[in-house]
Coordinates of C-alpha atoms in Angstrom, one line a residue:
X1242 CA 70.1 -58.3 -12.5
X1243 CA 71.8 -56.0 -15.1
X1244 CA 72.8 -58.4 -17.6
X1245 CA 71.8 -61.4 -19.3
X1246 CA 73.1 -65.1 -18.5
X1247 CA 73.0 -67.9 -20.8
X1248 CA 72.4 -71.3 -20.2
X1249 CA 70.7 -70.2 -17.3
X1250 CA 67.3 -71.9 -18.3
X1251 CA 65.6 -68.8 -19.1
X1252 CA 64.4 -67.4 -21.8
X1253 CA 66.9 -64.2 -23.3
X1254 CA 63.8 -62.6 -24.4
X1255 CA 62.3 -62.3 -21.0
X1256 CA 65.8 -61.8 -19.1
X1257 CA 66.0 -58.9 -21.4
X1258 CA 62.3 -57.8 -20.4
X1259 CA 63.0 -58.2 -16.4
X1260 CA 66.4 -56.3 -16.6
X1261 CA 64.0 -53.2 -18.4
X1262 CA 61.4 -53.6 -16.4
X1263 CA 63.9 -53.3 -12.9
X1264 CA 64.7 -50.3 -14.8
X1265 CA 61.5 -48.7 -14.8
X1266 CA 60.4 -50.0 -11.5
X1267 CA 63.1 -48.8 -10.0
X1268 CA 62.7 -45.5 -11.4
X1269 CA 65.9 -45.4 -13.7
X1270 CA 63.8 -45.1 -17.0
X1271 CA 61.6 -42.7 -15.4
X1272 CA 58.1 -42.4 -17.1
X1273 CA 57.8 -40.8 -20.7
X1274 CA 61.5 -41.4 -21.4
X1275 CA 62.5 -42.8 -25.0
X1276 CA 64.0 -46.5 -24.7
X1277 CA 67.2 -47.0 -26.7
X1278 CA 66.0 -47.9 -30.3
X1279 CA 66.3 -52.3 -30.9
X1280 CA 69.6 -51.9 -32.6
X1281 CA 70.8 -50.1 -30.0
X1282 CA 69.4 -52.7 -27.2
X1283 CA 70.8 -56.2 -29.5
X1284 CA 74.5 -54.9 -29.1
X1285 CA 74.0 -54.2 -25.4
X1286 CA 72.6 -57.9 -24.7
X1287 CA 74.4 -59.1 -28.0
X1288 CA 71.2 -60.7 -29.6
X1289 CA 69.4 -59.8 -32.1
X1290 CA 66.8 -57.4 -33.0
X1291 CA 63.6 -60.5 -33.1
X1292 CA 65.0 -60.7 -28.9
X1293 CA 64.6 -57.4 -28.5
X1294 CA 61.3 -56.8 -30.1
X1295 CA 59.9 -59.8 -27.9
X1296 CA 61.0 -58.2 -24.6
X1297 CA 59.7 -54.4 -25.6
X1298 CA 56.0 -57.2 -26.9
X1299 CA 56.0 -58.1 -22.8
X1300 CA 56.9 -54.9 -21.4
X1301 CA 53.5 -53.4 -23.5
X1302 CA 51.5 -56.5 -22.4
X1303 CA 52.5 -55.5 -18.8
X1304 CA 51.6 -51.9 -19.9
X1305 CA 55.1 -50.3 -18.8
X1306 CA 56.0 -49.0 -21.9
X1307 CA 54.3 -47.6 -25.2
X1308 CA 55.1 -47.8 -28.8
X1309 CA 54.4 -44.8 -30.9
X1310 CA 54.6 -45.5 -34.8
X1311 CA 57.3 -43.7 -36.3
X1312 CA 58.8 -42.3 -33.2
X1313 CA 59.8 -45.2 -30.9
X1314 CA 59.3 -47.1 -27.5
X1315 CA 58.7 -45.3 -24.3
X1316 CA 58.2 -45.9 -20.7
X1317 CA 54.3 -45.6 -20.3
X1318 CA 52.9 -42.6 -18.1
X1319 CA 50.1 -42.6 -15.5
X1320 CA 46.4 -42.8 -17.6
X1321 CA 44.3 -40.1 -17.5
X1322 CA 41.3 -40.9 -15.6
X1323 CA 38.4 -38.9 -17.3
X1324 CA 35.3 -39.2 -15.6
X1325 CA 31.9 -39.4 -18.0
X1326 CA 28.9 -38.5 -15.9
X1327 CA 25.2 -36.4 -16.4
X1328 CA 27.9 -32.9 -16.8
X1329 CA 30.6 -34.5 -18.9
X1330 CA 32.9 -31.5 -20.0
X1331 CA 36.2 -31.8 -21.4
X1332 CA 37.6 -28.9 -20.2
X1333 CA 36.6 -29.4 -16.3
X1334 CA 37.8 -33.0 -16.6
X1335 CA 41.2 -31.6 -17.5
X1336 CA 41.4 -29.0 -14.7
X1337 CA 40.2 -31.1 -12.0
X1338 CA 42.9 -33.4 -13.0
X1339 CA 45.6 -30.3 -13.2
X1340 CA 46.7 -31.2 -16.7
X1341 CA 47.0 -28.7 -19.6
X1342 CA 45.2 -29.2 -22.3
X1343 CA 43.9 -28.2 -25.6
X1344 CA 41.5 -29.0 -29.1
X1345 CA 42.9 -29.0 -32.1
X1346 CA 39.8 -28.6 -34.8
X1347 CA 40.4 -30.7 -37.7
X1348 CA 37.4 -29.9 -40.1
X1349 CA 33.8 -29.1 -40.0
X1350 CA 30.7 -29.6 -42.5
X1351 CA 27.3 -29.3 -43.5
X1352 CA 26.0 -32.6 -44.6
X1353 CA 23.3 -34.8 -44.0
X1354 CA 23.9 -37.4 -41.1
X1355 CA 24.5 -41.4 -41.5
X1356 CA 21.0 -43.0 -40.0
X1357 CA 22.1 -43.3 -37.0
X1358 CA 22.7 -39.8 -36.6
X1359 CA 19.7 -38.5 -37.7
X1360 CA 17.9 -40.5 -35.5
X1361 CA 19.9 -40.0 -32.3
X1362 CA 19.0 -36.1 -33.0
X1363 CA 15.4 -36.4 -33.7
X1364 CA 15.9 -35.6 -37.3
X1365 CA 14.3 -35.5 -40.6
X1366 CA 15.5 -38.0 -43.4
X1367 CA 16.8 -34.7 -45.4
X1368 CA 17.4 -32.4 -42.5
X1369 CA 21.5 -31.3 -42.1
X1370 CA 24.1 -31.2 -39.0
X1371 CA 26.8 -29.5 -38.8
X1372 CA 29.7 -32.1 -38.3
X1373 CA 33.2 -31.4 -36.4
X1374 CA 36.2 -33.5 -36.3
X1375 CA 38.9 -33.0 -33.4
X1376 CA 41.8 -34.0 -31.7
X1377 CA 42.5 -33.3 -27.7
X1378 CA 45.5 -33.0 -26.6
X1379 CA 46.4 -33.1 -22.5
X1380 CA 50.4 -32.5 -21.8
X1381 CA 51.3 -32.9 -25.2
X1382 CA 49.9 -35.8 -26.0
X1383 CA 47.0 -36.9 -28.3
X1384 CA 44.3 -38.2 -25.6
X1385 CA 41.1 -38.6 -28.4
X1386 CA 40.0 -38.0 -32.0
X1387 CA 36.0 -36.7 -31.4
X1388 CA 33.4 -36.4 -34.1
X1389 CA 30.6 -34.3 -33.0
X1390 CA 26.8 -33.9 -34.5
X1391 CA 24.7 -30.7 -34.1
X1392 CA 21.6 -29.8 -36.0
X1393 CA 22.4 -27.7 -38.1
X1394 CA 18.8 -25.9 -38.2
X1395 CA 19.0 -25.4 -34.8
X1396 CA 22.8 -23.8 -34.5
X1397 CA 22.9 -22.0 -37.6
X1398 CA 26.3 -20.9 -38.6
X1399 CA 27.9 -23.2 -35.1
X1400 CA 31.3 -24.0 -36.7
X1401 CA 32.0 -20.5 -36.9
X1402 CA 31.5 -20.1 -33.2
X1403 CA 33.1 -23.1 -32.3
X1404 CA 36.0 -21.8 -33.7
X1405 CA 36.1 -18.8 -31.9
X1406 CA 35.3 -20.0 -28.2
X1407 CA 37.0 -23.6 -28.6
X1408 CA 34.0 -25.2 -26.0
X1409 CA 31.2 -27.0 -26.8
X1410 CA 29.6 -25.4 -23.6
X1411 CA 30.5 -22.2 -24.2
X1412 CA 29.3 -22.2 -28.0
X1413 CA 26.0 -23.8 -27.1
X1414 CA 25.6 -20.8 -24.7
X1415 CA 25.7 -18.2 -27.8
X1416 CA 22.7 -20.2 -28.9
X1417 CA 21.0 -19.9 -25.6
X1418 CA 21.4 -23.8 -24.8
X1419 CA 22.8 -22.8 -20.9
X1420 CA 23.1 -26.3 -19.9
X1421 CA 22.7 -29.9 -21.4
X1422 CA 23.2 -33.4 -19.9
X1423 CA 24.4 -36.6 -20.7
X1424 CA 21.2 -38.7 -22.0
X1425 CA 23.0 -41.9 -23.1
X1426 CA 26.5 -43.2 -23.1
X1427 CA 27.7 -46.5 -24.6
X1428 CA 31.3 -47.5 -24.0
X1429 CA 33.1 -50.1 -26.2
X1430 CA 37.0 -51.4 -27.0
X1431 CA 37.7 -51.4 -30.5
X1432 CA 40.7 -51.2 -33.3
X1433 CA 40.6 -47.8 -34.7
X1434 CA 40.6 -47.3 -38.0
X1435 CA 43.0 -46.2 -40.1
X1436 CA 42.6 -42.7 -40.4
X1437 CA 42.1 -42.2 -36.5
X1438 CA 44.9 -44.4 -35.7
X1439 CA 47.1 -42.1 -38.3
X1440 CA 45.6 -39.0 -36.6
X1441 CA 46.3 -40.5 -33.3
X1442 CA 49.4 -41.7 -34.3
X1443 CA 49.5 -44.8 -32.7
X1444 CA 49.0 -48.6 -33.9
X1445 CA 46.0 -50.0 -35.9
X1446 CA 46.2 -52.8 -33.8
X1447 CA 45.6 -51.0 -30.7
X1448 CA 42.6 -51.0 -29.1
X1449 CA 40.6 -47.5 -28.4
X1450 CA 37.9 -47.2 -26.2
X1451 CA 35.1 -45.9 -28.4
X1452 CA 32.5 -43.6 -26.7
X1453 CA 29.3 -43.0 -28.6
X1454 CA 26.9 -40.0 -26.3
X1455 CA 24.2 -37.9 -27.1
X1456 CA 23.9 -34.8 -24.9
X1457 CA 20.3 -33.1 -24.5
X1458 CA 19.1 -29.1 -23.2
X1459 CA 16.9 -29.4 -20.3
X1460 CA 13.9 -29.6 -22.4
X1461 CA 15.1 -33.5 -23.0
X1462 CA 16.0 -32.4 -27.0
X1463 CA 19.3 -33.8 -28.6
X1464 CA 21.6 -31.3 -29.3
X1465 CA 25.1 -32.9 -29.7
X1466 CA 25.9 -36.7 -30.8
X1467 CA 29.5 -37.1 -30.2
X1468 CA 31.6 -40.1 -31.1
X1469 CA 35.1 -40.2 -29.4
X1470 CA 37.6 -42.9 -29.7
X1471 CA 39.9 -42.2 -26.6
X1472 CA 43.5 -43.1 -26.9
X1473 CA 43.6 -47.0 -24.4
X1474 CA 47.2 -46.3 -23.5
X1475 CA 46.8 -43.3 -22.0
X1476 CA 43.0 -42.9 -20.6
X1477 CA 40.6 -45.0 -18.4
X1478 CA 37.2 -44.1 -18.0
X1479 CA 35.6 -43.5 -14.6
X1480 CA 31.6 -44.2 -15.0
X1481 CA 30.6 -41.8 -12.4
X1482 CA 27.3 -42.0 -10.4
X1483 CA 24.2 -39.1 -11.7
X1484 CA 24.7 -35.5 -10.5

């Protein structure tokens, strides 16, 4: 099929959609290129742009392509599968998978915790954490926005250090916290909000899979409560089976 046919019974809409989708089957769009913009597709087809957009809604719906605000329609890559188990580390997901990749630090503070927090760490009512906001990015793309808790009492001065070494692991390590383990994990698809979908630069109404954890050192004592809202277009989580 490489064009449409009217008065054929179907829908132009979804003649549009099969004739892109042969495309990207067939490896003629091949993944991560840019679609022509809708303008550009309604004089090809010579419909107009309300066609178009209802093709590109069944293409995403069939997860072949991707919409990225402000920058267009693209055929949709292979997810990333990152594995959350007792050892979850960032870094070793994204070599085992062979993908480079990188954390961009947004901002950190010193501020006492929301409730939740404070009791995921064991904390006092008035007792501080250090908070850090990030993005990670895995072969160019924007894969999650994090937010991570630390007592601050504990890890005195630990934005610093995070800064400098760029690893969770590797800056718990300066505080002689040599290893730590996943102690609870709850997974959950939700709309981001605004800020998170700005920083992730994707659409408020789609979904991200939102990862609340709380690691503890050997001793069984919080030392990180991390929420991370991974990217649903371009991740799927592997639950893997205790170390």
């Amino acid at each position: 099929m490489s064009e449409i046919e009217r008065g054929r019974g179907i829908a132009l809409w979804s003649q549009i959609g099969e004739i892109l989708a042969e495309d990207i089957l067939k490896g003629r769009l091949r993944q991560g290129d840019q679609l022509p913009s809708a303008q550009e597709l309604a004089a090809r087809f010579d419909v107009n742009r309300h066609t178009v957009r209802r093709a590109m809604a069944a293409l995403e719906q069939r997860n072949l392509v991707r919409t990225e605000q402000g920058r267009g329609t693209f055929v949709q890559e292979q997810t990333l599968d990152y594995a959350i188990s007792k050892r979850t580390r960032f870094t070793q997901n994204m070599r085992n998978l062979n993908v480079e990749a990188d954390i961009e630090i947004l901002e950190d503070a010193r501020e006492i915790p929301p409730t939740q927090v404070a009791e995921a760490l064991g904390l006092g009512r008035s007792e501080y954490v250090y908070r850090i906001d990030t993005l990670s990015h895995a072969d160019g793309h924007i894969v999650d926005h994090s937010t991570a808790y630390f007592p601050a009492m504990r890890f005195p001065g630990l934005p610093e250090v995070y800064r400098r070494l760029q690893s969770v692991t590797r800056t718990l390590s300066e505080f002689g916290v040599n290893d730590y383990v996943r102690k609870h994990t709850r997974v959950s698809a939700r709309l981001p909000e605004a800020a998170t979908a700005k920083l992730m630069k994707q659409l408020p109404n789609r979904p991200v899979l939102h990862v609340q954890s709380i690691n503890a050192d050997p001793r069984g004592m919080p030392v990180q409560y991390g929420i991370t809202r991974f990217s649903g277009d371009w991740v799927q989580l592997i639950l893997m089976a205790d170390d």
